[in-house]
PDB file of C-alpha atoms and ligand atoms in Angstrom:
ATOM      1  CA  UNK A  87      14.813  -4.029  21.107  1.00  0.00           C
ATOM      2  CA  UNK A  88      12.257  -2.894  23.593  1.00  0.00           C
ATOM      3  CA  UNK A  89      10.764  -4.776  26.248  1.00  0.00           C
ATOM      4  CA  UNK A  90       9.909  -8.820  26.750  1.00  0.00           C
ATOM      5  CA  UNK A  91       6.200  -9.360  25.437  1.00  0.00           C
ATOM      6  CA  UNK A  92       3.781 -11.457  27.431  1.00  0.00           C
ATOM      7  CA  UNK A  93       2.440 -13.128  23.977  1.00  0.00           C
ATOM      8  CA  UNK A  94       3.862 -13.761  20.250  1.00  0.00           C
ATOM      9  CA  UNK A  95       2.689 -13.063  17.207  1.00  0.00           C
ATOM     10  CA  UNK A  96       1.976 -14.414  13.547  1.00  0.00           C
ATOM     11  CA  UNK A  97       2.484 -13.265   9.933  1.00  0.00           C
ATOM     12  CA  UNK A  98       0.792 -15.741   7.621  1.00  0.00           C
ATOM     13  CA  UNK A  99       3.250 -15.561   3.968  1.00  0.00           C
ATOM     14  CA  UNK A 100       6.569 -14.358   5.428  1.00  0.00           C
ATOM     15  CA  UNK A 101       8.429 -15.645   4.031  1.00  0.00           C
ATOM     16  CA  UNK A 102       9.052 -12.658   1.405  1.00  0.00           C
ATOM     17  CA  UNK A 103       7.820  -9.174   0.245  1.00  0.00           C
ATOM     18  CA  UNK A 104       5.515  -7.646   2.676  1.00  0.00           C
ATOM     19  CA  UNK A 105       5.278 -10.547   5.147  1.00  0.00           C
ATOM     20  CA  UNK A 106       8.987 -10.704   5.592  1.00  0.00           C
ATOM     21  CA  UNK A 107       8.962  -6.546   5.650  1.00  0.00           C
ATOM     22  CA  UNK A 108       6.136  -7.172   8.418  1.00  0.00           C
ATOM     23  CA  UNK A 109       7.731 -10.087  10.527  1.00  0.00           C
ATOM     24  CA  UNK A 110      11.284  -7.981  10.787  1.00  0.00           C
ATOM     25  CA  UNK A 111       9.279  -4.288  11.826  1.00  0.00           C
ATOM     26  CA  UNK A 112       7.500  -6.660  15.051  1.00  0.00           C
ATOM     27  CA  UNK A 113      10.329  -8.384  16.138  1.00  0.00           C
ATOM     28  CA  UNK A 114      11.974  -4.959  16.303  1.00  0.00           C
ATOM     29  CA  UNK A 115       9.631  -4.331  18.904  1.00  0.00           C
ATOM     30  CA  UNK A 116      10.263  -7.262  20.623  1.00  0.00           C
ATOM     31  CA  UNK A 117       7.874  -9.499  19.376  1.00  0.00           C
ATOM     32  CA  UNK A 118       8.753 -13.254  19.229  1.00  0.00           C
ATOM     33  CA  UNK A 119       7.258 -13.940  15.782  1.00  0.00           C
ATOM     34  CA  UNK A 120       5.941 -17.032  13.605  1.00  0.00           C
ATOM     35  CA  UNK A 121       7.115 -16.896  10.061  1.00  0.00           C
ATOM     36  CA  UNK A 122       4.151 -18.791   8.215  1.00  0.00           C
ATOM     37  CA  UNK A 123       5.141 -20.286   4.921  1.00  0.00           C
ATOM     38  CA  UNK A 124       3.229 -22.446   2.280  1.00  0.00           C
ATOM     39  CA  UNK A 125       6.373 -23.665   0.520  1.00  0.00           C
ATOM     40  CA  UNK A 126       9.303 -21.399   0.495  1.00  0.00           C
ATOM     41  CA  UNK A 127      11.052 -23.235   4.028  1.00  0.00           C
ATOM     42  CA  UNK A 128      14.757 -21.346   2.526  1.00  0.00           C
ATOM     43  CA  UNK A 129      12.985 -17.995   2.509  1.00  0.00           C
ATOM     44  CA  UNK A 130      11.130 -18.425   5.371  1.00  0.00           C
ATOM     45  CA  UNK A 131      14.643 -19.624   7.480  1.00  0.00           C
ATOM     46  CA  UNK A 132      16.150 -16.516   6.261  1.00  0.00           C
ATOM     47  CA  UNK A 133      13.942 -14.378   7.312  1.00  0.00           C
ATOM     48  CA  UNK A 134      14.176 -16.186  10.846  1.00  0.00           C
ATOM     49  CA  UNK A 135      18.042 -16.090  10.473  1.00  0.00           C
ATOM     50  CA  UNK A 136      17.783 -12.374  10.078  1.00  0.00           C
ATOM     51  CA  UNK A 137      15.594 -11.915  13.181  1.00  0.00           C
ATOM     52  CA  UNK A 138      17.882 -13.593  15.624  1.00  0.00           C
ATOM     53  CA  UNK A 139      20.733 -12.112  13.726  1.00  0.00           C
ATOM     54  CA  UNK A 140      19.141  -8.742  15.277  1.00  0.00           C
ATOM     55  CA  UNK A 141      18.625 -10.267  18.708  1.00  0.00           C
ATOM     56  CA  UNK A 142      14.943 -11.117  18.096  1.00  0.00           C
ATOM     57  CA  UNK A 143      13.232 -14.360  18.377  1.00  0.00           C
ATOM     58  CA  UNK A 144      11.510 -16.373  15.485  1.00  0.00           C
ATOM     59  CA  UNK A 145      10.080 -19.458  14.113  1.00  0.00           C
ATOM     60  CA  UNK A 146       9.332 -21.132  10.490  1.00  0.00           C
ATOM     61  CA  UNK A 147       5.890 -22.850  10.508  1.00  0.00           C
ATOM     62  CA  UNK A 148       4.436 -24.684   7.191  1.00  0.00           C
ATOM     63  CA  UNK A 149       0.972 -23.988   6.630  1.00  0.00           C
ATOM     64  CA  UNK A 150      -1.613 -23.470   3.629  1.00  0.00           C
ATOM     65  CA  UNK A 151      -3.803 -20.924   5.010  1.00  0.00           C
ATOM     66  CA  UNK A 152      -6.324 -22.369   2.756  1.00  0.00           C
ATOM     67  CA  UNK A 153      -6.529 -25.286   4.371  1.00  0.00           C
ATOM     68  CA  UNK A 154      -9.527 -25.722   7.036  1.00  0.00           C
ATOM     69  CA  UNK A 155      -6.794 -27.090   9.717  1.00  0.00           C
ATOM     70  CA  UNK A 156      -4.122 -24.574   9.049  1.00  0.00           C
ATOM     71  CA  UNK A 157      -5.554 -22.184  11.816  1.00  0.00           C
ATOM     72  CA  UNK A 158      -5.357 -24.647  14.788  1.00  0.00           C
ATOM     73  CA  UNK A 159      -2.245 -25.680  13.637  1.00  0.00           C
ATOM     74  CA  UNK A 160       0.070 -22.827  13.450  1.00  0.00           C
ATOM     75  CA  UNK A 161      -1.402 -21.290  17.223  1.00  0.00           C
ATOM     76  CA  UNK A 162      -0.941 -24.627  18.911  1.00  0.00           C
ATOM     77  CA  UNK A 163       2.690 -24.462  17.205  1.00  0.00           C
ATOM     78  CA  UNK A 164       3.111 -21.304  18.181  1.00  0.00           C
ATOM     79  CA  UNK A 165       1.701 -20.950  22.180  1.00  0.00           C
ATOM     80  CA  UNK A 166       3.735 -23.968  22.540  1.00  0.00           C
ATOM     81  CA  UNK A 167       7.256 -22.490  21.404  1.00  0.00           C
ATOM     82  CA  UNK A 168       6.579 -19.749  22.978  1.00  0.00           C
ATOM     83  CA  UNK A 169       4.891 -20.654  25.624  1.00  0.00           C
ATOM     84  CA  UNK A 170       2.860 -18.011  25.468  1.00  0.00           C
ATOM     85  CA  UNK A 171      -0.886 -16.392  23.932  1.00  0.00           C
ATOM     86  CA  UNK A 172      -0.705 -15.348  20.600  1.00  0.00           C
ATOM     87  CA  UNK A 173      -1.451 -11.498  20.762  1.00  0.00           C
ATOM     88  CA  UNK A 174      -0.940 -10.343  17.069  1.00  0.00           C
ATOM     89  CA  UNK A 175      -2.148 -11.899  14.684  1.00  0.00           C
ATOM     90  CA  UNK A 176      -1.287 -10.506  10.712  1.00  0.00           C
ATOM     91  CA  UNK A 177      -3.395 -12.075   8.104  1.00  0.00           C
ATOM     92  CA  UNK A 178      -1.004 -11.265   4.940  1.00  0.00           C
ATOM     93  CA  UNK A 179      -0.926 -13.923   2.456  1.00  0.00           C
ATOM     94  CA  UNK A 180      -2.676 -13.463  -0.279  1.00  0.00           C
ATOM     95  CA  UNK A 181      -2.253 -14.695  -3.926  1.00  0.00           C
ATOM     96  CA  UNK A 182      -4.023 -13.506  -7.132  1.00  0.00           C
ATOM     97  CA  UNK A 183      -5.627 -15.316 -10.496  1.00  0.00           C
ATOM     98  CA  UNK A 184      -6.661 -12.831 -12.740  1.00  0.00           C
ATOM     99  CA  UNK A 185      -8.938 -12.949 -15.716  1.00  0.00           C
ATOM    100  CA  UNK A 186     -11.567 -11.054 -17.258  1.00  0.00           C
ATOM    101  CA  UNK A 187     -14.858 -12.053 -15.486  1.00  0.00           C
ATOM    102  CA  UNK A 188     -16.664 -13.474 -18.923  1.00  0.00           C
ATOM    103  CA  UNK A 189     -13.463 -15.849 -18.849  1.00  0.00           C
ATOM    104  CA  UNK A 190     -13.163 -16.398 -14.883  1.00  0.00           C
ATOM    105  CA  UNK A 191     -12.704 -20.020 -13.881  1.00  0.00           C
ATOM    106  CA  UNK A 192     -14.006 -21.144 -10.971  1.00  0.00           C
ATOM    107  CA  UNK A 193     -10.744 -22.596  -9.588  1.00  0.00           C
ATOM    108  CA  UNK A 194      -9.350 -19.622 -10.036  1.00  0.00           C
ATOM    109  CA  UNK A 195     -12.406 -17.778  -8.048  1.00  0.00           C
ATOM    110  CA  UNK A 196     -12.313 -20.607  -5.192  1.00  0.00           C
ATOM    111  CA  UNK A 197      -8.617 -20.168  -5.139  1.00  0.00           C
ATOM    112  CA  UNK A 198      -8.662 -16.729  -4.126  1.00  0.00           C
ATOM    113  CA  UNK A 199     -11.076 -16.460  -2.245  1.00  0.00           C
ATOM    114  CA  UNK A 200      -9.919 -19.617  -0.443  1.00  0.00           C
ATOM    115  CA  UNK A 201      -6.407 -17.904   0.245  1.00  0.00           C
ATOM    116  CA  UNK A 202      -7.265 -14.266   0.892  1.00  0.00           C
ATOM    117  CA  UNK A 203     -10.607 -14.519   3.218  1.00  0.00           C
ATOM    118  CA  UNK A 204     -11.558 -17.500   3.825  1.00  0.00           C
ATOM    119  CA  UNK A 205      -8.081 -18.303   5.171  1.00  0.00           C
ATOM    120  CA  UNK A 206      -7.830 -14.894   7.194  1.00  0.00           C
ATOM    121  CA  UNK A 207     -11.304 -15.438   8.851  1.00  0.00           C
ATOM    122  CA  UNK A 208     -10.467 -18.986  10.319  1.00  0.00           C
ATOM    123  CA  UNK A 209      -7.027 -17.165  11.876  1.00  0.00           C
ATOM    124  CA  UNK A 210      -9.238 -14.710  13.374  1.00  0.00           C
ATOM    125  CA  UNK A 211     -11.991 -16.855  14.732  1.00  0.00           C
ATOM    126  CA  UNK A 212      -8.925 -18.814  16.275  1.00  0.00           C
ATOM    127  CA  UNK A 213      -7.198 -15.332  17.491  1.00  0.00           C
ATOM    128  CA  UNK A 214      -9.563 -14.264  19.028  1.00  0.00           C
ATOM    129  CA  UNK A 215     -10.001 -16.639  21.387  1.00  0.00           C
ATOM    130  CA  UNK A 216      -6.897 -16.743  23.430  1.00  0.00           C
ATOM    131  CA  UNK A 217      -7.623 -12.705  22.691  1.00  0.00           C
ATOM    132  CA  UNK A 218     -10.399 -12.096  24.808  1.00  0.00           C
ATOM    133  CA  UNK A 219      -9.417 -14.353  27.520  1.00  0.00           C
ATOM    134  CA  UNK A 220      -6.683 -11.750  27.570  1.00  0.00           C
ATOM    135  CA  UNK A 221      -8.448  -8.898  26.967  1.00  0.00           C
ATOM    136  CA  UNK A 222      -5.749  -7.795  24.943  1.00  0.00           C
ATOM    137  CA  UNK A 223      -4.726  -8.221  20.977  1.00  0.00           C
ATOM    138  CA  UNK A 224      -3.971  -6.763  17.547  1.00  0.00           C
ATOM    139  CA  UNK A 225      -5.196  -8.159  14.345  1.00  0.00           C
ATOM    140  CA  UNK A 226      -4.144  -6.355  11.134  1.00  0.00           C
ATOM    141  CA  UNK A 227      -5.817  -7.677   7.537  1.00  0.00           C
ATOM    142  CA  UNK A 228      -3.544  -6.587   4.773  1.00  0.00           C
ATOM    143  CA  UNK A 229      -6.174  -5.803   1.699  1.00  0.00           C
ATOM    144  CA  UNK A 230      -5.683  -3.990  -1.199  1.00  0.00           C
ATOM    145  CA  UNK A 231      -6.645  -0.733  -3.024  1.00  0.00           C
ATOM    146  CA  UNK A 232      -8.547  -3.087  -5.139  1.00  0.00           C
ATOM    147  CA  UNK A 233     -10.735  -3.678  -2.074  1.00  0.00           C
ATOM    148  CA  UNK A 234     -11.634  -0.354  -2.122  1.00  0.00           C
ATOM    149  CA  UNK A 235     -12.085   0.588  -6.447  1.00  0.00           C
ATOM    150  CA  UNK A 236     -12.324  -1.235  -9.423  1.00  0.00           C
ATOM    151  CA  UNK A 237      -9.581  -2.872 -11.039  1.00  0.00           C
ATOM    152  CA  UNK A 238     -10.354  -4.821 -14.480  1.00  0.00           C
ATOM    153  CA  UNK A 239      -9.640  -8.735 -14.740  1.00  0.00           C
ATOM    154  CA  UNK A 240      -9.210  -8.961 -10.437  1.00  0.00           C
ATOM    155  CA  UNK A 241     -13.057  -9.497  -9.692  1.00  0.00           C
ATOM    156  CA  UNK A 242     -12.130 -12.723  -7.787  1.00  0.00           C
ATOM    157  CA  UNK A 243      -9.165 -10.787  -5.887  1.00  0.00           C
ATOM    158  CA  UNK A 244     -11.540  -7.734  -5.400  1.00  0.00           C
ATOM    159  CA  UNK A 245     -14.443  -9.258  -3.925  1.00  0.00           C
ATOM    160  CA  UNK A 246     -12.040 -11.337  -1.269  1.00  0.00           C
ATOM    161  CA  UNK A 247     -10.201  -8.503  -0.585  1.00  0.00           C
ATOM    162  CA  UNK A 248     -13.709  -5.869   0.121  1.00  0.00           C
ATOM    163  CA  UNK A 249     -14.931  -9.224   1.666  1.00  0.00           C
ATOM    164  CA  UNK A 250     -11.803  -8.819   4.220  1.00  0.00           C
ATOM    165  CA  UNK A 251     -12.394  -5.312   4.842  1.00  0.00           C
ATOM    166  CA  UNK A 252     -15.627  -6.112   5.916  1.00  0.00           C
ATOM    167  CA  UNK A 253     -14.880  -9.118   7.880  1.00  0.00           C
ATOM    168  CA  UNK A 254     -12.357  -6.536  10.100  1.00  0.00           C
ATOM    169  CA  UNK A 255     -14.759  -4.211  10.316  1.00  0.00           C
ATOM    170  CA  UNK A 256     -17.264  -6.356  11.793  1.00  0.00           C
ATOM    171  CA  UNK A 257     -14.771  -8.403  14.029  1.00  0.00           C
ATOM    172  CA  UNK A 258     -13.788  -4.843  15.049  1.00  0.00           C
ATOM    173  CA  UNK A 259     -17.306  -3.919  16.681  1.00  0.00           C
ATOM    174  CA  UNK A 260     -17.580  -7.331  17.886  1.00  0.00           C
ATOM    175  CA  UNK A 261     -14.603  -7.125  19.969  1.00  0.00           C
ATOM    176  CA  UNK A 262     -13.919  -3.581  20.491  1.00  0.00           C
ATOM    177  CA  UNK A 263     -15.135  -3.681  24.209  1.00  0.00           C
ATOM    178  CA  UNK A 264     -12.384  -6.214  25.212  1.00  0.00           C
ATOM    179  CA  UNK A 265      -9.209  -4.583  24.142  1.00  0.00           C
ATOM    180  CA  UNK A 266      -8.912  -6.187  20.880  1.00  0.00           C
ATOM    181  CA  UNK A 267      -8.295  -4.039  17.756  1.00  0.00           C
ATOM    182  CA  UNK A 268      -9.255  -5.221  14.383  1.00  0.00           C
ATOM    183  CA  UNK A 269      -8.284  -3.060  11.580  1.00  0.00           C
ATOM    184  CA  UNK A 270      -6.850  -3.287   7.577  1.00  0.00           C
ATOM    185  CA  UNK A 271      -3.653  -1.875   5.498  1.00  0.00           C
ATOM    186  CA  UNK A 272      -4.942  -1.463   2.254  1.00  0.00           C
ATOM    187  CA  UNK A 273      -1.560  -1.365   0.052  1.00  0.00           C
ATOM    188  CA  UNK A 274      -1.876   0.151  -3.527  1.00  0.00           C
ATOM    189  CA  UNK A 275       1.442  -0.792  -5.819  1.00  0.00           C
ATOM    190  CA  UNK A 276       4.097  -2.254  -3.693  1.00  0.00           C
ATOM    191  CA  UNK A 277       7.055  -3.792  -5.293  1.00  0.00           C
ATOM    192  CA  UNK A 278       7.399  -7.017  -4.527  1.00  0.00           C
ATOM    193  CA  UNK A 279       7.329 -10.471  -6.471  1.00  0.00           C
ATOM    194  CA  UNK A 280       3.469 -10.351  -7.085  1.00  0.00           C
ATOM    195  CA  UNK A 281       4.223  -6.689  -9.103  1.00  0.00           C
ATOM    196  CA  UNK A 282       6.772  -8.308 -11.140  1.00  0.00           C
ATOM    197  CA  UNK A 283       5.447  -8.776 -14.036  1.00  0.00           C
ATOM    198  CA  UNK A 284       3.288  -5.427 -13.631  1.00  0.00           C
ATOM    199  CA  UNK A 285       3.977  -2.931 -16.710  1.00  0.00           C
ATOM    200  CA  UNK A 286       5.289   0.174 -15.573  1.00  0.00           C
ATOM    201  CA  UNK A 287       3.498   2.202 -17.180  1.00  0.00           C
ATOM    202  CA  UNK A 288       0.698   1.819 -15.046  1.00  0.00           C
ATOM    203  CA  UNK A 289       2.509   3.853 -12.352  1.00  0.00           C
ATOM    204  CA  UNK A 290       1.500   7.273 -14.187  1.00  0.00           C
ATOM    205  CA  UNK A 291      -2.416   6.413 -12.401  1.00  0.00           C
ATOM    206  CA  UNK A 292      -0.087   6.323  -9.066  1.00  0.00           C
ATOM    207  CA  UNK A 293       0.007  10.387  -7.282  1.00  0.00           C
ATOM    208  CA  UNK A 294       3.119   9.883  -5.954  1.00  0.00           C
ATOM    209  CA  UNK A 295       4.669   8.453  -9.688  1.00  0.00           C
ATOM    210  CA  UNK A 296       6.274   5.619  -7.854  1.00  0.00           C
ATOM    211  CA  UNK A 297       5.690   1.985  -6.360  1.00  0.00           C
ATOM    212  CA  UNK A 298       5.397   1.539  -2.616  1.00  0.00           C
ATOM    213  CA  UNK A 299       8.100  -0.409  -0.491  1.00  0.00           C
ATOM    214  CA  UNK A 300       7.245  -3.571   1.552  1.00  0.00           C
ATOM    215  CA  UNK A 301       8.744  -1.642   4.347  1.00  0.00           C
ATOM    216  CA  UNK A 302       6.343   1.581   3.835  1.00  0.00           C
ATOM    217  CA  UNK A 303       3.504  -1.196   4.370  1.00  0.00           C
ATOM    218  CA  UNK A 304       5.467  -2.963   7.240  1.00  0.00           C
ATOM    219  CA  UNK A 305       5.332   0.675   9.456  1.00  0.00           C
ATOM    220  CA  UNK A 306       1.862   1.085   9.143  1.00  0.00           C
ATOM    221  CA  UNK A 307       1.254  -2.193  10.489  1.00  0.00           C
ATOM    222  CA  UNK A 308       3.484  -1.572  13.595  1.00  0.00           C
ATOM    223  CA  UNK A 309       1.831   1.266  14.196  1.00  0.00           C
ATOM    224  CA  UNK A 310      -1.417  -0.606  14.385  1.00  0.00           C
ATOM    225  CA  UNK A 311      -0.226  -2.796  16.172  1.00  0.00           C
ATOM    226  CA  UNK A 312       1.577  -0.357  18.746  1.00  0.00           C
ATOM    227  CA  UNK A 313      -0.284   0.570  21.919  1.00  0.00           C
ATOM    228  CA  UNK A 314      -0.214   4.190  20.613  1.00  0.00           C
ATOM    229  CA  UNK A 315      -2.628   2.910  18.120  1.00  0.00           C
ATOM    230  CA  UNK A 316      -5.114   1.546  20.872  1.00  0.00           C
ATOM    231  CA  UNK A 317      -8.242   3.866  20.157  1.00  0.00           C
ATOM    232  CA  UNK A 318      -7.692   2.611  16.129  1.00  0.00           C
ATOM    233  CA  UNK A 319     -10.428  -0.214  15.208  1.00  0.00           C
ATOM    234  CA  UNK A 320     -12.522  -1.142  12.288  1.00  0.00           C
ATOM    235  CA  UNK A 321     -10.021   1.626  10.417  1.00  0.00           C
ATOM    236  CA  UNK A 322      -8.556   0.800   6.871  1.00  0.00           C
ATOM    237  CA  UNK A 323      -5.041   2.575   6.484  1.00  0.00           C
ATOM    238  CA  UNK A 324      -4.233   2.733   2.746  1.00  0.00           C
ATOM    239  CA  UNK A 325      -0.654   2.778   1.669  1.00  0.00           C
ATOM    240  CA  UNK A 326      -1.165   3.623  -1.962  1.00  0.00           C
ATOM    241  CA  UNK A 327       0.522   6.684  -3.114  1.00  0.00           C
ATOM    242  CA  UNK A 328      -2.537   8.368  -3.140  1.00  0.00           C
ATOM    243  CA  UNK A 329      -3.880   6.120  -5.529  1.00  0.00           C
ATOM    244  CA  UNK A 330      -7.333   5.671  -3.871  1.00  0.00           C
ATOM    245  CA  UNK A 331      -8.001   8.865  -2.675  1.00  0.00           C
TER     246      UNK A 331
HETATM  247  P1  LIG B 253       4.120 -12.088  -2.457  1.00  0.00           P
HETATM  248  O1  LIG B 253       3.545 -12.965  -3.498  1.00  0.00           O
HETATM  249  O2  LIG B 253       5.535 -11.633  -2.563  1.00  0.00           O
HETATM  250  O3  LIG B 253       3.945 -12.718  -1.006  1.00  0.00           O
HETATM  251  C1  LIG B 253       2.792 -13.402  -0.616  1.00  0.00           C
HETATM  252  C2  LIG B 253       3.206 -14.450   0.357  1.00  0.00           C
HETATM  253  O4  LIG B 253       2.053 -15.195   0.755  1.00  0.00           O
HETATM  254  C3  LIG B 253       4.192 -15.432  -0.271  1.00  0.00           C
HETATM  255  O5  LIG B 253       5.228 -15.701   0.654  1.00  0.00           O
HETATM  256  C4  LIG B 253       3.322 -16.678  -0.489  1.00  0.00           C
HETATM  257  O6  LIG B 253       4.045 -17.881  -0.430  1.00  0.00           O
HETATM  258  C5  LIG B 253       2.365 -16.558   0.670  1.00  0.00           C
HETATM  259  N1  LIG B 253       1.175 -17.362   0.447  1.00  0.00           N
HETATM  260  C6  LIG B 253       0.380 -17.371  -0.635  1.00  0.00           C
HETATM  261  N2  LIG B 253      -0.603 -18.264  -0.493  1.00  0.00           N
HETATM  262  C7  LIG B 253      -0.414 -18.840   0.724  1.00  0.00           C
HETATM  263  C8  LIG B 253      -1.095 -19.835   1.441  1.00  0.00           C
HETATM  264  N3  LIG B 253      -2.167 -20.444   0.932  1.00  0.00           N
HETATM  265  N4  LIG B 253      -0.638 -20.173   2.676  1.00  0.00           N
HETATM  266  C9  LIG B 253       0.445 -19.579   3.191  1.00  0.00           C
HETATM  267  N5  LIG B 253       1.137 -18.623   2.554  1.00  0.00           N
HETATM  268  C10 LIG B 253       0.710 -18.268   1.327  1.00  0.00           C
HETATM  269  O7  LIG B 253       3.142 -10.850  -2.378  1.00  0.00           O
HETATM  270  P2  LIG B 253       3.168  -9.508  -1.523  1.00  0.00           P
HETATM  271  O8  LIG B 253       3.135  -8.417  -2.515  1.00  0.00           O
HETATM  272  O9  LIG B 253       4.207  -9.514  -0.480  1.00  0.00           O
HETATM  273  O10 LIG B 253       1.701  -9.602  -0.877  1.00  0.00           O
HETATM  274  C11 LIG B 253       1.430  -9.689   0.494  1.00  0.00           C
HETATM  275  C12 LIG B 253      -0.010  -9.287   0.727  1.00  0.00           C
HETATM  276  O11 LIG B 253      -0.192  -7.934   0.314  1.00  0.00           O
HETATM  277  C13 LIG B 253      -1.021 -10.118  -0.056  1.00  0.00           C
HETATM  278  O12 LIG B 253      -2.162 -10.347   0.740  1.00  0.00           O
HETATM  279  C14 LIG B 253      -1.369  -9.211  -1.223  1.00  0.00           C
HETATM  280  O13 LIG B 253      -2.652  -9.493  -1.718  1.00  0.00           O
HETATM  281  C15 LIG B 253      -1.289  -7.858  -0.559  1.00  0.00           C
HETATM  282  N6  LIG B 253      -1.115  -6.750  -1.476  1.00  0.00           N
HETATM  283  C16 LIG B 253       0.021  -6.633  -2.252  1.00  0.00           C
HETATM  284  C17 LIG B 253       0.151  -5.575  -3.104  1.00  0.00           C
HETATM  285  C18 LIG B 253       1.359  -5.354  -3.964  1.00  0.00           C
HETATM  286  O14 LIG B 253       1.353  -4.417  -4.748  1.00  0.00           O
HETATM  287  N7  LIG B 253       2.407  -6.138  -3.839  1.00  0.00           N
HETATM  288  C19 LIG B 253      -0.902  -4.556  -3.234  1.00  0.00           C
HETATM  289  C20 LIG B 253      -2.039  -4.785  -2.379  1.00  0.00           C
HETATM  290  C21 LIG B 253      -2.128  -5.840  -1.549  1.00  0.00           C
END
C-alpha cells in the first residue's frame, strides 16, 4: 500500500459491481475509503472486511443519494472518522427504469434522474468545498455510453447520464484553476448485477465481442484519480469495448 493520505475518499453504491471494484482499486493506493450503501449493509461490510483484510482502511455509511440530506451527511460522517478532508469524491450509483418514451412514467423519469444527477451534483457542490480550501481533489462521475449515443427505451437514464457529463464538464472549468479535477468514465457493457438480465446477444454491437469487467472500469478511475492524471479535467474516458467510437 503506498503512502498515508492527508484526506479520504467516497464511492456512493459500493457496495457491489463497479462501486465495490472502485472502493478496493483506491484503498490500494492508500486511500481510507467510505463505502456508501442505500440498503445492502452485508455487501457493503464485506467489501469493508475485504479492505482491512488487505491492510486498508474503510467505512459502511447508509445513504440514499437521492435524498436532499444525503450529501451533508455522508462528508460530516466521513471527515469525522477520518478526521480528515474528503479529497475524492466518486459519484457511482446509479439505477435504471426503462421504458419506451410513449410509455415513460414519470416516477420512473424522477427516479432516475433523482439517483443518477441530481444525487451526484449535491456530492459535488458539497466536495468541492472542503476541495478548494485545499486546493487539491479528484471527482470522477461514472456515466454511461448511453450518455454519449442513443439507446432505445433508456431516455430517462440517457438524459441523466449526458446531463452528468455536462455537469463534470462544467464543474471542471469552474474549478480547474484550484487543483481540482473533474472528469467522467463512461462504461459501455460491464457485467455486473444491472447487466443481468441483458440478452447476450446484444454483445455482437460490442468491438471487442465481450462485456467489460467492474475492475477494467475500477483502473480507469484510479488513474484519474492518480496524480499522474493531474493535467486530465473536463475529459470523459469511455470503457466500452469500442462500442462508442
Ligand atoms: P449495480 O446495480 O450493481 O450497482 C449500483 C449500486 O448503486 C448498487 O450498490 C446500488 O445499491 C447503488 N445505489 C443505487 N441507487 C442508490 C441510491 N439512491 N443511493 C445509494 N446507492 C444507490 O450497477 P453497476 O453496474 O455496478 O453500476 C454502477 C454505475 O455504473 C451506475 O452509475 C451505472 O449507471 C453505471 N454504468 C453501468 C454499466 C454496466 O454495464 N453495468 C454501464 C454504464 C454505466
Amino acid at each position: 500500500m503506498s503512502a498515508e493520505r492527508e484526506g479520504s475518499a467516497l464511492v456512493t453504491g459500493a457496495s457491489r459491481g463497479i462501486g465495490a471494484a472502485i472502493a478496493r482499486a483506491l484503498a490500494r493506493d492508500g486511500w481510507p475509503v467510505g463505502i456508501n450503501y442505500r440498503a445492502d449493509i452485508e455487501g457493503a461490510e464485506a467489501v469493508v472486511s475485504e479492505i482491512e483484510r488487505d491492510g486498508g482502511r474503510a467505512l459502511a455509511l447508509q445513504a440514499d443519494v437521492a435524498d436532499p440530506g444525503a450529501a451533508e451527511q455522508l462528508f460530516a460522517a466521513l471527515e469525522s472518522a477520518f478526521e480528515a478532508p474528503v479529497l475524492v469524491l466518486v459519484n457511482n450509483a446509479g439505477i435504471s427504469r426503462d421504458d419506451l418514451t410513449p410509455s415513460l412514467g414519470d416516477e420512473e423519469w424522477a427516479a432516475v434522474i433523482d439517483t443518477d444527477l441530481s444525487g451526484p451534483f449535491r456530492l459535488t457542490r458539497r466536495a468541492l468545498k472542503p476541495m478548494l480550501r485545499a486546493r487539491s481533489g479528484r471527482i470522477v462521475n461514472i456515466a454511461s455510453v448511453v450518455g454519449l449515443r442513443a439507446n432505445a427505451g433508456q431516455a430517462n437514464y440517457a438524459a441523466a447520464k449526458a446531463g452528468l457529463i455536462a455537469l463534470t464538464k462544467t464543474a471542471a472549468i469552474e474549478v480547474a484553476r484550484r487543483g481540482i479535477t473533474v472528469n467522467a468514465v463512461a462504461p459501455g457493457w460491464i457485467d455486473t448485477d444491472m447487466t443481468a438480465g441483458v440478452s447476450s446477444e446484444l454483445l455482437s454491437a460490442v468491438p471487442a465481442r465481450r462485456a467489460g469487467t467492474p475492475e477494467e472500469v475500477a483502473a480507469c478511475v484510479r488513474f484519474l484519480v492518480s496524480d499522474e492524471a493531474s493535467y486530465v479535467t473536463g475529459a470523459v474516458l469511455s470503457v466500452d469495448g469500442g462500442l462508442a467510437a
